[in-house]
PDB file of C-alpha atoms and ligand atoms in Angstrom:
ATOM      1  CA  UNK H   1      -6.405  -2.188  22.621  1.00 71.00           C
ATOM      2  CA  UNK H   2      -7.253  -2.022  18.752  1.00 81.00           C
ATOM      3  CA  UNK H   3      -7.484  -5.011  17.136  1.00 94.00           C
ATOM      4  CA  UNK H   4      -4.065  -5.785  15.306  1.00 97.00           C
ATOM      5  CA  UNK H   5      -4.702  -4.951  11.147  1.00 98.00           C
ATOM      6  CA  UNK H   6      -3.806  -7.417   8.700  1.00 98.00           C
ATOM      7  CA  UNK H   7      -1.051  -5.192   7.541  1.00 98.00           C
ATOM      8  CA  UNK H   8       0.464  -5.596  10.807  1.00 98.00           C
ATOM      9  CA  UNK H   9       0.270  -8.838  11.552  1.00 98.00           C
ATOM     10  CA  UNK H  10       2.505  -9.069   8.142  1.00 98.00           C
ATOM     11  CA  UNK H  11       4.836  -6.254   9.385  1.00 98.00           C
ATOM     12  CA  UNK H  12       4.762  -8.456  12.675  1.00 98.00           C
ATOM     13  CA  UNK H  13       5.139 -12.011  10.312  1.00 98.00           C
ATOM     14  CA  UNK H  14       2.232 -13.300  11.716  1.00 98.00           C
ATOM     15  CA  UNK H  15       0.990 -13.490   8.005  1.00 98.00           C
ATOM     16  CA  UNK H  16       3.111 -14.186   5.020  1.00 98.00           C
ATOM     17  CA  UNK H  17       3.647 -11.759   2.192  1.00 98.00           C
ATOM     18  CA  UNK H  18       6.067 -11.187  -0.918  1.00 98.00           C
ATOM     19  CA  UNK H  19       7.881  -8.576   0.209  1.00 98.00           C
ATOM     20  CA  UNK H  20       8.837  -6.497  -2.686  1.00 98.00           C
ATOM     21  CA  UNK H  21      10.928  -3.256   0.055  1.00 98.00           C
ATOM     22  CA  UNK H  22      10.592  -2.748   3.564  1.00 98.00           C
ATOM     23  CA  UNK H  23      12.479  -0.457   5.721  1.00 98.00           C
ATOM     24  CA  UNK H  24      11.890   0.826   9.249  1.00 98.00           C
ATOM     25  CA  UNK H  25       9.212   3.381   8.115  1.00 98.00           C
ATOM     26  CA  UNK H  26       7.316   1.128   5.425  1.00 98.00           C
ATOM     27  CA  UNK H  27       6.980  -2.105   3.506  1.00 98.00           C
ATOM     28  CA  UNK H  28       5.640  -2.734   0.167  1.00 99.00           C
ATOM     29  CA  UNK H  29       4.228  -6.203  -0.376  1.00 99.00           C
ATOM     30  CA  UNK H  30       2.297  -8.262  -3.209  1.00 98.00           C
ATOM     31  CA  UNK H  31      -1.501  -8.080  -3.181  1.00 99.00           C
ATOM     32  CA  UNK H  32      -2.856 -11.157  -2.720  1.00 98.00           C
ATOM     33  CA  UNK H  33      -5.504 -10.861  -5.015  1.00 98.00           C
ATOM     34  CA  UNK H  34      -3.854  -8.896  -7.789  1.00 98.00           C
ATOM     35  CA  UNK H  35      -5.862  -6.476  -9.942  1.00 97.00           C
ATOM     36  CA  UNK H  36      -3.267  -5.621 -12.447  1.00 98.00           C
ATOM     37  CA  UNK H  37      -0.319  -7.949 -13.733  1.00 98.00           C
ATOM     38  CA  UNK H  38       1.613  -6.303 -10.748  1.00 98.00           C
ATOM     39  CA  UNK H  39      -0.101  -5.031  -7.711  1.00 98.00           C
ATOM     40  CA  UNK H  40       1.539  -4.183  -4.833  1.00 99.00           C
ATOM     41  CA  UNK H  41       0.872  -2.539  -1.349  1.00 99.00           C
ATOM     42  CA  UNK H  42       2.829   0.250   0.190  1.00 99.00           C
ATOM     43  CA  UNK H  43       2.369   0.461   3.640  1.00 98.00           C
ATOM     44  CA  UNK H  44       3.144   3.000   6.810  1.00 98.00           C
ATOM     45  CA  UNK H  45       4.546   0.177   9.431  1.00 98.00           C
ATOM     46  CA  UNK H  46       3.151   2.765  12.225  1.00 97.00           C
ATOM     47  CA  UNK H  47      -0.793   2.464  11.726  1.00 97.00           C
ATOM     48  CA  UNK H  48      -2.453   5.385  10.345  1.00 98.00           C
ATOM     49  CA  UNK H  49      -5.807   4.258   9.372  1.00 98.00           C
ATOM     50  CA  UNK H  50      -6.821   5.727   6.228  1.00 98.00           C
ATOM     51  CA  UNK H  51      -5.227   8.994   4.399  1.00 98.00           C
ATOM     52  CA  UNK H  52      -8.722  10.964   5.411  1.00 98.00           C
ATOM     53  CA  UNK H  53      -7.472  10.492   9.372  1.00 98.00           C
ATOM     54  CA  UNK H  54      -3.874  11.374   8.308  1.00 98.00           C
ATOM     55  CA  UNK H  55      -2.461  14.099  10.523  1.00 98.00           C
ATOM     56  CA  UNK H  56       0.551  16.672  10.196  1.00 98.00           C
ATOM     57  CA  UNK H  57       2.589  14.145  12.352  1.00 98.00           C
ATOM     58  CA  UNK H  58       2.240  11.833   9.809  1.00 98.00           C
ATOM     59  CA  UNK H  59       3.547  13.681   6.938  1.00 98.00           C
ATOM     60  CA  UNK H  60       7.088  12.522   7.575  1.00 98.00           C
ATOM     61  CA  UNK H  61       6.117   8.910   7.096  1.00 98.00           C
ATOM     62  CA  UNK H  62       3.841   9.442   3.753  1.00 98.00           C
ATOM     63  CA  UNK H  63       6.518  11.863   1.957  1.00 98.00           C
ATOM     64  CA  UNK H  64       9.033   9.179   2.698  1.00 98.00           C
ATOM     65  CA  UNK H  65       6.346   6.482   1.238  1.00 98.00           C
ATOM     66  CA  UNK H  66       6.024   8.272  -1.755  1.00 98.00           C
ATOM     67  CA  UNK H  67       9.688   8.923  -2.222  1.00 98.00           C
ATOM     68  CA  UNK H  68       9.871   5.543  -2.231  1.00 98.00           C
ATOM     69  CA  UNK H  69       8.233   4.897  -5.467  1.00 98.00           C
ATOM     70  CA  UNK H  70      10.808   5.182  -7.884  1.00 98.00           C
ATOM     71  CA  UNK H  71      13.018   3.034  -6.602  1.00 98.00           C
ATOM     72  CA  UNK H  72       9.916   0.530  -6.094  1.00 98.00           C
ATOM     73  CA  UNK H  73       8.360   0.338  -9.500  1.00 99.00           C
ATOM     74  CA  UNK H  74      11.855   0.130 -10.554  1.00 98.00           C
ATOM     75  CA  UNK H  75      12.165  -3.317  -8.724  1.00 98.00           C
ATOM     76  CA  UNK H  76       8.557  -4.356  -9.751  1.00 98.00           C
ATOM     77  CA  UNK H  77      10.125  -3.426 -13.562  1.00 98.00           C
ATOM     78  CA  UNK H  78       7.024  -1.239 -13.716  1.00 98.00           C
ATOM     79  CA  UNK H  79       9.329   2.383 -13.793  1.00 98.00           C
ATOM     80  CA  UNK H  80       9.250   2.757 -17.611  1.00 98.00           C
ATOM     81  CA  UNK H  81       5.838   1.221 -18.490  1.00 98.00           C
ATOM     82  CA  UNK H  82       3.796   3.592 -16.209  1.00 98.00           C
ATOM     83  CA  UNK H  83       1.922   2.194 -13.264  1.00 98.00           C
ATOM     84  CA  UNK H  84      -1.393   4.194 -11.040  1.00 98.00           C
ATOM     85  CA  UNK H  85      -1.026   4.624  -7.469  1.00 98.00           C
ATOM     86  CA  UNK H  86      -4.519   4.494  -5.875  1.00 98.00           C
ATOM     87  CA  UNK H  87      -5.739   5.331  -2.536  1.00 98.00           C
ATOM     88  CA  UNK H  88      -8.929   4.111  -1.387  1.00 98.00           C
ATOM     89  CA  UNK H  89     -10.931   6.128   1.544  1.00 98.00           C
ATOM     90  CA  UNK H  90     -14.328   4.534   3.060  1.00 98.00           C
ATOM     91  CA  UNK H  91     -17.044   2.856   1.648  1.00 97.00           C
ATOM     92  CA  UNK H  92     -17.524   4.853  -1.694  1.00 97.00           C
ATOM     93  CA  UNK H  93     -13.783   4.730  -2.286  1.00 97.00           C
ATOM     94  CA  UNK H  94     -13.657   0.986  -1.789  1.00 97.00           C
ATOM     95  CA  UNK H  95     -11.223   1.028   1.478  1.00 98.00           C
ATOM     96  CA  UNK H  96     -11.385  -2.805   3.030  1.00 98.00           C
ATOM     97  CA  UNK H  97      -8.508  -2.860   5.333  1.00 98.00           C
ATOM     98  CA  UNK H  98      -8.983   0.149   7.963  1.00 98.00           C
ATOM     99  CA  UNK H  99      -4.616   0.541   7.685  1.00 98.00           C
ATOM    100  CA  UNK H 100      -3.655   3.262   4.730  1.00 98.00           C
ATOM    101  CA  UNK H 101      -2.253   1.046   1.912  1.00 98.00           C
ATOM    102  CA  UNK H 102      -1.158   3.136  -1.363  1.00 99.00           C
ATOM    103  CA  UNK H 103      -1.857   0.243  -4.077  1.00 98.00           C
ATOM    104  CA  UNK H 104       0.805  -0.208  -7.199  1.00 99.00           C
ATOM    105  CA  UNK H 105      -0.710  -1.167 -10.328  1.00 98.00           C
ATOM    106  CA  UNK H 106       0.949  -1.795 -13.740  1.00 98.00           C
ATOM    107  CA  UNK H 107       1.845  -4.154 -16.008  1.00 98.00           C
ATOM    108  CA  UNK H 108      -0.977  -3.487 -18.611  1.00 98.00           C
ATOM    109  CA  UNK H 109      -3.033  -0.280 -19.617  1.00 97.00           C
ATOM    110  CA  UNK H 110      -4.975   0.867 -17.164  1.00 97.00           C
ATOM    111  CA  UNK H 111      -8.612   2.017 -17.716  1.00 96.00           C
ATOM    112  CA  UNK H 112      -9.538   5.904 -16.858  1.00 96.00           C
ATOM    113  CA  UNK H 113     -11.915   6.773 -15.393  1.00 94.00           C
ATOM    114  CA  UNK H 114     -11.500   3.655 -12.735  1.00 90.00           C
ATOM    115  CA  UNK H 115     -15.047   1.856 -12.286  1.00 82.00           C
TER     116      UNK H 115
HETATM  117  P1  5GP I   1      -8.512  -1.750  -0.086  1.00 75.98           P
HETATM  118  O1  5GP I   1      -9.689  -2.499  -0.623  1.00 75.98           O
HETATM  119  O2  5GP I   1      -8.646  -1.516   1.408  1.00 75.98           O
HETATM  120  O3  5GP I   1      -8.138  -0.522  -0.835  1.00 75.98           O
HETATM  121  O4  5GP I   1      -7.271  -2.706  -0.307  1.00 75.98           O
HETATM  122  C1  5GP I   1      -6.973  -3.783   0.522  1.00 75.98           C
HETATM  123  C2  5GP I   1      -6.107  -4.719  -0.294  1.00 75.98           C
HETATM  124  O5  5GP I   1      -5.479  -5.612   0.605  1.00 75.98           O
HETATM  125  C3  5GP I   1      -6.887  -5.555  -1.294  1.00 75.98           C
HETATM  126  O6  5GP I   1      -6.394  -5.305  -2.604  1.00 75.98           O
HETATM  127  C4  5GP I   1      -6.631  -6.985  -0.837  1.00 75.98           C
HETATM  128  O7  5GP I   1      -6.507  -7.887  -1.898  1.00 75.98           O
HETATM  129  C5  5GP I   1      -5.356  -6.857  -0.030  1.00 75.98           C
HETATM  130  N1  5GP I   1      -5.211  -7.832   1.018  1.00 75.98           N
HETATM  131  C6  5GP I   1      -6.165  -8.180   1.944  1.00 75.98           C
HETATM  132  N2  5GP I   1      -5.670  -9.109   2.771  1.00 75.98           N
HETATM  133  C7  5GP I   1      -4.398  -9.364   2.374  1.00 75.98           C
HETATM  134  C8  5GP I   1      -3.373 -10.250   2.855  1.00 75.98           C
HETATM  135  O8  5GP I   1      -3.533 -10.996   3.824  1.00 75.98           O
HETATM  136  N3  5GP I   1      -2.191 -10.227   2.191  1.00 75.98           N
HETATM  137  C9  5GP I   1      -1.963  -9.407   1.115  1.00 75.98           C
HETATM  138  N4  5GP I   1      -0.761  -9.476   0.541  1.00 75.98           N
HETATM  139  N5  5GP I   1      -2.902  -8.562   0.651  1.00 75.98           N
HETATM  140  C10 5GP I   1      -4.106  -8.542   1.263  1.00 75.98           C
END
């Protein structure tokens, strides 16, 4: 069997996190090494590994993650400020954790294009 990912083992609290939502299909936690003033992960609870392996049977799951979002940033006080969602895919796109994470960022201006 696969390894369990670090996102899981928090879904499973076998690791800590601030959980900012979480409901049967996802959970949004605090990164623990913010980039932004708030940074937060939103996460599939069912393990899809990264958005380029995402398959038609897991569209349910990411619409319902990204409906998600404006009820999030509204709890993260991020909703009028502006925030960047970012998806990282692979080694040029800077993925670590093999699970698909959608990162929240806000809380100051954010640089464009990213580094
Ligand atoms: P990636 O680099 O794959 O796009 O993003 C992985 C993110 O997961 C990074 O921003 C990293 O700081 C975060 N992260 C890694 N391990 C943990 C952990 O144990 N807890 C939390 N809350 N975030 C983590």
């Amino acid at each position: 069997m696969e390894e369990k990912s670090i996102f899981e083992k928090i879904r499973d609290g076998e690791i800590p996190a601030q959980m900012v939502y979480e409901d049967e299909h996802c959970m949004c936690f605090r990164d623990i090494q913010p980039q932004a003033p708030v940074h937060a992960l939103l996460v599939p609870k069912q393990r899809i590994n990264r958005i380029g392996v995402a398959e038609s049977t897991d569209a349910t799951v990411l619409g319902h993650m990204m409906t998600k979002v404006a009820e999030i940033t509204k709890t993260l006080g991020i909703d009028e400020s502006g925030f960047r969602l970012v998806v990282n895919n692979g080694r040029d796109g800077g993925e670590t954790v093999p699970h698909l994470h959608i990162h929240i960022l806000g809380g100051r201006k954010l640089e464009w294009p990213p580094g």
